Coordinates of C-alpha atoms and ligand atoms in Angstrom, one line a residue:
X653 CA -12.1 -14.4 -23.5
X654 CA -10.4 -16.4 -26.1
X655 CA -7.5 -15.1 -28.1
X656 CA -7.1 -15.8 -31.8
X657 CA -4.0 -15.3 -33.9
X658 CA -4.0 -15.2 -37.6
X659 CA -0.5 -16.3 -38.4
X660 CA -0.9 -15.5 -42.1
X661 CA -1.4 -11.8 -41.2
X662 CA 1.3 -11.6 -38.5
X663 CA 4.2 -9.5 -39.7
X664 CA 6.5 -10.5 -36.8
X665 CA 6.6 -7.0 -35.2
X666 CA 6.8 -8.6 -31.8
X667 CA 4.7 -5.9 -30.2
X668 CA 2.5 -8.5 -28.6
X669 CA 5.4 -10.4 -27.0
X670 CA 6.8 -7.1 -25.6
X671 CA 3.4 -6.3 -24.1
X672 CA 2.6 -9.7 -22.5
X673 CA 5.3 -12.3 -22.8
X674 CA 3.4 -14.9 -20.7
X675 CA 0.7 -15.0 -23.4
X676 CA 2.5 -14.4 -26.7
X677 CA 5.7 -15.8 -28.1
X678 CA 7.3 -15.9 -31.5
X679 CA 8.6 -18.8 -33.5
X680 CA 12.0 -18.7 -35.2
X681 CA 10.7 -16.7 -38.2
X682 CA 9.0 -14.2 -35.9
X683 CA 5.5 -15.3 -36.4
X684 CA 3.3 -15.1 -33.3
X685 CA 2.7 -18.2 -31.1
X686 CA -0.1 -18.2 -28.5
X687 CA 1.3 -19.6 -25.3
X688 CA -2.1 -19.2 -23.6
X689 CA -5.3 -18.6 -25.5
X690 CA -7.5 -18.0 -22.5
X691 CA -5.5 -15.7 -20.2
X692 CA -7.1 -14.4 -17.0
X693 CA -6.7 -11.4 -14.7
X694 CA -3.9 -9.0 -15.4
X695 CA -2.5 -11.1 -18.2
X696 CA -5.9 -10.9 -19.9
X697 CA -5.9 -7.1 -19.6
X698 CA -2.4 -6.9 -21.1
X699 CA -3.4 -9.3 -23.8
X700 CA -6.3 -7.1 -24.8
X701 CA -3.9 -4.2 -25.0
X702 CA -1.6 -6.2 -27.2
X703 CA -4.5 -7.0 -29.5
X704 CA -5.1 -3.3 -29.9
X705 CA -1.4 -2.6 -30.5
X706 CA -0.8 -5.2 -33.1
X707 CA 0.1 -3.4 -36.3
X708 CA -1.2 -6.1 -38.7
X709 CA -4.5 -6.9 -37.2
X710 CA -3.5 -10.5 -36.7
X711 CA -4.8 -10.7 -33.2
X712 CA -8.4 -10.8 -32.1
X713 CA -10.5 -11.6 -29.1
X714 CA -13.6 -13.8 -28.9
X715 CA -15.8 -13.1 -25.9
X716 CA -17.1 -16.3 -24.4
X717 CA -20.2 -16.8 -22.4
X718 CA -19.4 -18.0 -18.9
X719 CA -21.5 -21.1 -18.6
X720 CA -20.2 -21.9 -15.1
Ligands
SF4_953 S1 2.1 -7.7 -32.6 FE1 0.9 -8.6 -34.3 S2 2.3 -8.6 -36.1 FE2 3.5 -8.3 -34.2 S3 4.2 -10.4 -33.7 FE3 2.4 -9.9 -32.5 S4 0.7 -10.8 -33.8 FE4 2.5 -10.6 -35.1

């Protein structure tokens, strides 16, 4: 999975950071910053949850084909 964050849509609610602080952060004005854009394991599960919780629809997930 690859996370995408549309900073133009982010309203700075911070829900993502509360849900998975190893993946999401906020800059000084509250806009989301992706710390990791390809999380794995439990962080990936929580990141998916954060995507669902985001009130502005700023977060999305792109599924990637595992070519390994
Ligand atoms: S939950 Fe959504 S609106 Fe809130 S800081 Fe994260 S990306 Fe922005």
